Each structure stands twice: as C-alpha cells, then as structure tokens.
mmCIF file of N, CA and C in Angstrom:
data_model
loop_
_atom_site.group_PDB
_atom_site.id
_atom_site.type_symbol
_atom_site.label_atom_id
_atom_site.label_comp_id
_atom_site.label_asym_id
_atom_site.label_seq_id
_atom_site.Cartn_x
_atom_site.Cartn_y
_atom_site.Cartn_z
ATOM 1 N N MET N 1 -6.937 -1.886 2.392
ATOM 2 C CA MET N 1 -6.566 -3.281 2.188
ATOM 3 C C MET N 1 -5.374 -3.390 1.227
ATOM 4 N N GLU N 2 -5.380 -2.536 0.204
ATOM 5 C CA GLU N 2 -4.288 -2.564 -0.768
ATOM 6 C C GLU N 2 -2.950 -2.198 -0.119
ATOM 7 N N THR N 3 -2.990 -1.279 0.839
ATOM 8 C CA THR N 3 -1.766 -0.884 1.536
ATOM 9 C C THR N 3 -1.218 -2.053 2.350
ATOM 10 N N LEU N 4 -2.088 -2.804 2.983
ATOM 11 C CA LEU N 4 -1.670 -3.981 3.752
ATOM 12 C C LEU N 4 -0.991 -5.004 2.845
ATOM 13 N N ILE N 5 -1.580 -5.264 1.695
ATOM 14 C CA ILE N 5 -1.032 -6.244 0.770
ATOM 15 C C ILE N 5 0.323 -5.783 0.244
ATOM 16 N N THR N 6 0.425 -4.516 -0.108
ATOM 17 C CA THR N 6 1.695 -3.973 -0.601
ATOM 18 C C THR N 6 2.770 -4.048 0.465
ATOM 19 N N THR N 7 2.425 -3.690 1.696
ATOM 20 C CA THR N 7 3.374 -3.755 2.802
ATOM 21 C C THR N 7 3.804 -5.193 3.059
ATOM 22 N N LEU N 8 2.868 -6.101 3.007
ATOM 23 C CA LEU N 8 3.164 -7.520 3.221
ATOM 24 C C LEU N 8 4.139 -8.045 2.176
ATOM 25 N N LYS N 9 3.893 -7.717 0.920
ATOM 26 C CA LYS N 9 4.753 -8.209 -0.160
ATOM 27 C C LYS N 9 6.140 -7.584 -0.113
ATOM 28 N N TRP N 10 6.236 -6.291 0.181
ATOM 29 C CA TRP N 10 7.549 -5.647 0.268
ATOM 30 C C TRP N 10 8.346 -6.145 1.466
ATOM 31 N N SER N 11 7.669 -6.355 2.583
ATOM 32 C CA SER N 11 8.386 -6.881 3.749
ATOM 33 C C SER N 11 8.834 -8.319 3.509
ATOM 34 N N ALA N 12 8.049 -9.085 2.765
ATOM 35 C CA ALA N 12 8.444 -10.450 2.414
ATOM 36 C C ALA N 12 9.696 -10.436 1.540
ATOM 37 N N ALA N 13 9.726 -9.534 0.575
ATOM 38 C CA ALA N 13 10.888 -9.448 -0.309
ATOM 39 C C ALA N 13 12.133 -9.002 0.466
ATOM 40 N N GLY N 14 11.983 -7.981 1.287
ATOM 41 C CA GLY N 14 13.116 -7.476 2.053
ATOM 42 C C GLY N 14 13.652 -8.476 3.052
ATOM 43 N N SER N 15 12.759 -9.134 3.753
ATOM 44 C CA SER N 15 13.216 -10.113 4.736
ATOM 45 C C SER N 15 13.828 -11.338 4.067
ATOM 46 N N GLY N 16 13.363 -11.667 2.875
ATOM 47 C CA GLY N 16 13.966 -12.769 2.133
ATOM 48 C C GLY N 16 15.399 -12.461 1.723
ATOM 49 N N VAL N 17 15.644 -11.223 1.312
ATOM 50 C CA VAL N 17 16.999 -10.814 0.940
ATOM 51 C C VAL N 17 17.914 -10.826 2.160
ATOM 52 N N ILE N 18 17.429 -10.293 3.271
ATOM 53 C CA ILE N 18 18.228 -10.276 4.504
ATOM 54 C C ILE N 18 18.533 -11.700 4.965
ATOM 55 N N ALA N 19 17.538 -12.569 4.897
ATOM 56 C CA ALA N 19 17.743 -13.968 5.293
ATOM 57 C C ALA N 19 18.775 -14.642 4.393
ATOM 58 N N ALA N 20 18.734 -14.343 3.103
ATOM 59 C CA ALA N 20 19.704 -14.930 2.182
ATOM 60 C C ALA N 20 21.123 -14.495 2.541
ATOM 61 N N PHE N 21 21.302 -13.232 2.891
ATOM 62 C CA PHE N 21 22.621 -12.757 3.315
ATOM 63 C C PHE N 21 23.057 -13.427 4.611
ATOM 64 N N MET N 22 22.139 -13.560 5.544
ATOM 65 C CA MET N 22 22.482 -14.190 6.822
ATOM 66 C C MET N 22 22.954 -15.629 6.630
ATOM 67 N N VAL N 23 22.283 -16.359 5.760
ATOM 68 C CA VAL N 23 22.643 -17.755 5.538
ATOM 69 C C VAL N 23 23.930 -17.853 4.710
ATOM 70 N N SER N 24 24.055 -17.018 3.697
ATOM 71 C CA SER N 24 25.209 -17.131 2.801
ATOM 72 C C SER N 24 26.516 -16.679 3.452
ATOM 73 N N LEU N 25 26.462 -15.732 4.385
ATOM 74 C CA LEU N 25 27.682 -15.254 5.024
ATOM 75 C C LEU N 25 28.224 -16.244 6.043
ATOM 76 N N ASP N 26 27.370 -17.124 6.546
ATOM 77 C CA ASP N 26 27.775 -18.205 7.451
ATOM 78 C C ASP N 26 28.606 -17.691 8.632
ATOM 79 N N PHE N 27 27.992 -16.823 9.429
ATOM 80 C CA PHE N 27 28.652 -16.278 10.615
ATOM 81 C C PHE N 27 28.546 -17.200 11.820
ATOM 82 N N GLY N 28 28.048 -18.380 11.619
ATOM 83 C CA GLY N 28 27.913 -19.337 12.705
ATOM 84 C C GLY N 28 26.532 -19.953 12.694
ATOM 85 N N ARG N 29 26.399 -20.952 13.542
ATOM 86 C CA ARG N 29 25.139 -21.699 13.573
ATOM 87 C C ARG N 29 23.967 -20.854 14.022
ATOM 88 N N ARG N 30 24.193 -19.989 14.995
ATOM 89 C CA ARG N 30 23.094 -19.181 15.518
ATOM 90 C C ARG N 30 22.557 -18.206 14.470
ATOM 91 N N VAL N 31 23.451 -17.496 13.793
ATOM 92 C CA VAL N 31 23.030 -16.530 12.768
ATOM 93 C C VAL N 31 22.362 -17.246 11.601
ATOM 94 N N THR N 32 22.943 -18.365 11.180
ATOM 95 C CA THR N 32 22.354 -19.135 10.085
ATOM 96 C C THR N 32 20.970 -19.668 10.478
ATOM 97 N N GLY N 33 20.831 -20.112 11.705
ATOM 98 C CA GLY N 33 19.528 -20.594 12.181
ATOM 99 C C GLY N 33 18.477 -19.505 12.166
ATOM 100 N N TRP N 34 18.850 -18.310 12.623
ATOM 101 C CA TRP N 34 17.906 -17.192 12.594
ATOM 102 C C TRP N 34 17.600 -16.767 11.153
ATOM 103 N N GLY N 35 18.569 -16.956 10.259
ATOM 104 C CA GLY N 35 18.312 -16.686 8.845
ATOM 105 C C GLY N 35 17.234 -17.598 8.293
ATOM 106 N N PHE N 36 17.295 -18.876 8.672
ATOM 107 C CA PHE N 36 16.258 -19.805 8.229
ATOM 108 C C PHE N 36 14.898 -19.471 8.852
ATOM 109 N N VAL N 37 14.890 -19.030 10.083
ATOM 110 C CA VAL N 37 13.638 -18.595 10.718
ATOM 111 C C VAL N 37 13.058 -17.406 9.956
ATOM 112 N N LEU N 38 13.938 -16.492 9.552
ATOM 113 C CA LEU N 38 13.489 -15.331 8.776
ATOM 114 C C LEU N 38 12.964 -15.760 7.408
ATOM 115 N N PHE N 39 13.581 -16.778 6.795
ATOM 116 C CA PHE N 39 13.069 -17.337 5.542
ATOM 117 C C PHE N 39 11.642 -17.864 5.714
ATOM 118 N N VAL N 40 11.390 -18.533 6.806
ATOM 119 C CA VAL N 40 10.038 -19.061 7.063
ATOM 120 C C VAL N 40 9.042 -17.911 7.193
ATOM 121 N N GLY N 41 9.434 -16.878 7.934
ATOM 122 C CA GLY N 41 8.559 -15.712 8.067
ATOM 123 C C GLY N 41 8.304 -15.035 6.732
ATOM 124 N N SER N 42 9.335 -14.956 5.915
ATOM 125 C CA SER N 42 9.197 -14.372 4.586
ATOM 126 C C SER N 42 8.239 -15.189 3.726
ATOM 127 N N SER N 43 8.353 -16.493 3.804
ATOM 128 C CA SER N 43 7.469 -17.366 3.027
ATOM 129 C C SER N 43 6.017 -17.223 3.464
ATOM 130 N N ILE N 44 5.808 -17.109 4.764
ATOM 131 C CA ILE N 44 4.445 -16.921 5.277
ATOM 132 C C ILE N 44 3.871 -15.594 4.786
ATOM 133 N N ALA N 45 4.706 -14.551 4.777
ATOM 134 C CA ALA N 45 4.251 -13.247 4.282
ATOM 135 C C ALA N 45 3.910 -13.310 2.794
ATOM 136 N N TRP N 46 4.736 -14.018 2.000
ATOM 137 C CA TRP N 46 4.435 -14.177 0.577
ATOM 138 C C TRP N 46 3.123 -14.921 0.369
ATOM 139 N N LEU N 47 2.925 -15.995 1.113
ATOM 140 C CA LEU N 47 1.688 -16.768 0.970
ATOM 141 C C LEU N 47 0.468 -15.954 1.396
ATOM 142 N N SER N 48 0.610 -15.192 2.453
ATOM 143 C CA SER N 48 -0.504 -14.352 2.904
ATOM 144 C C SER N 48 -0.842 -13.282 1.879
ATOM 145 N N GLY N 49 0.178 -12.644 1.315
ATOM 146 C CA GLY N 49 -0.067 -11.633 0.283
ATOM 147 C C GLY N 49 -0.716 -12.217 -0.946
ATOM 148 N N ALA N 50 -0.277 -13.400 -1.338
ATOM 149 C CA ALA N 50 -0.878 -14.057 -2.506
ATOM 150 C C ALA N 50 -2.314 -14.465 -2.228
ATOM 151 N N ALA N 51 -2.599 -14.937 -1.031
ATOM 152 C CA ALA N 51 -3.966 -15.348 -0.680
ATOM 153 C C ALA N 51 -4.897 -14.145 -0.651
ATOM 154 N N LEU N 52 -4.407 -13.017 -0.159
ATOM 155 C CA LEU N 52 -5.252 -11.815 -0.089
ATOM 156 C C LEU N 52 -5.550 -11.221 -1.461
ATOM 157 N N THR N 53 -4.639 -11.405 -2.408
ATOM 158 C CA THR N 53 -4.875 -10.869 -3.748
ATOM 159 C C THR N 53 -5.531 -11.877 -4.677
ATOM 160 N N GLY N 54 -5.599 -13.132 -4.251
ATOM 161 C CA GLY N 54 -6.215 -14.162 -5.077
ATOM 162 C C GLY N 54 -5.276 -14.733 -6.128
ATOM 163 N N ASP N 55 -3.984 -14.539 -5.946
ATOM 164 C CA ASP N 55 -2.992 -15.076 -6.899
ATOM 165 C C ASP N 55 -2.762 -16.543 -6.708
#
C-alpha cells in the first residue's frame, strides 16, 4: 500500500510540473488545453494520495 501511495504522489508531482511547462510555453490552444487536462489529473492524484494517507 505504501508503494502505491508513494507512486501516486510522485506521479502527481511530475505530471504537475509537465503540465505547468505545457501551459507556460503556450504552444497553442491544443497543447495548453491538454496541459490543463494534465493539471486535473495531477490534482486527482494528489487528492487520492492524501486521502489514502489520511492527510
């Protein structure tokens, strides 16, 4: 279970950084839109990791 939580939190952090680059570089509407989708996925991963650890 601890491995799942660690993987969830690290993937949330990594995908959040990638999403930030996608949005900040502004390569067009499509890339920016997918960056926001990735932000949503990152947020869900953060919330899931926090719920599993009781934070």
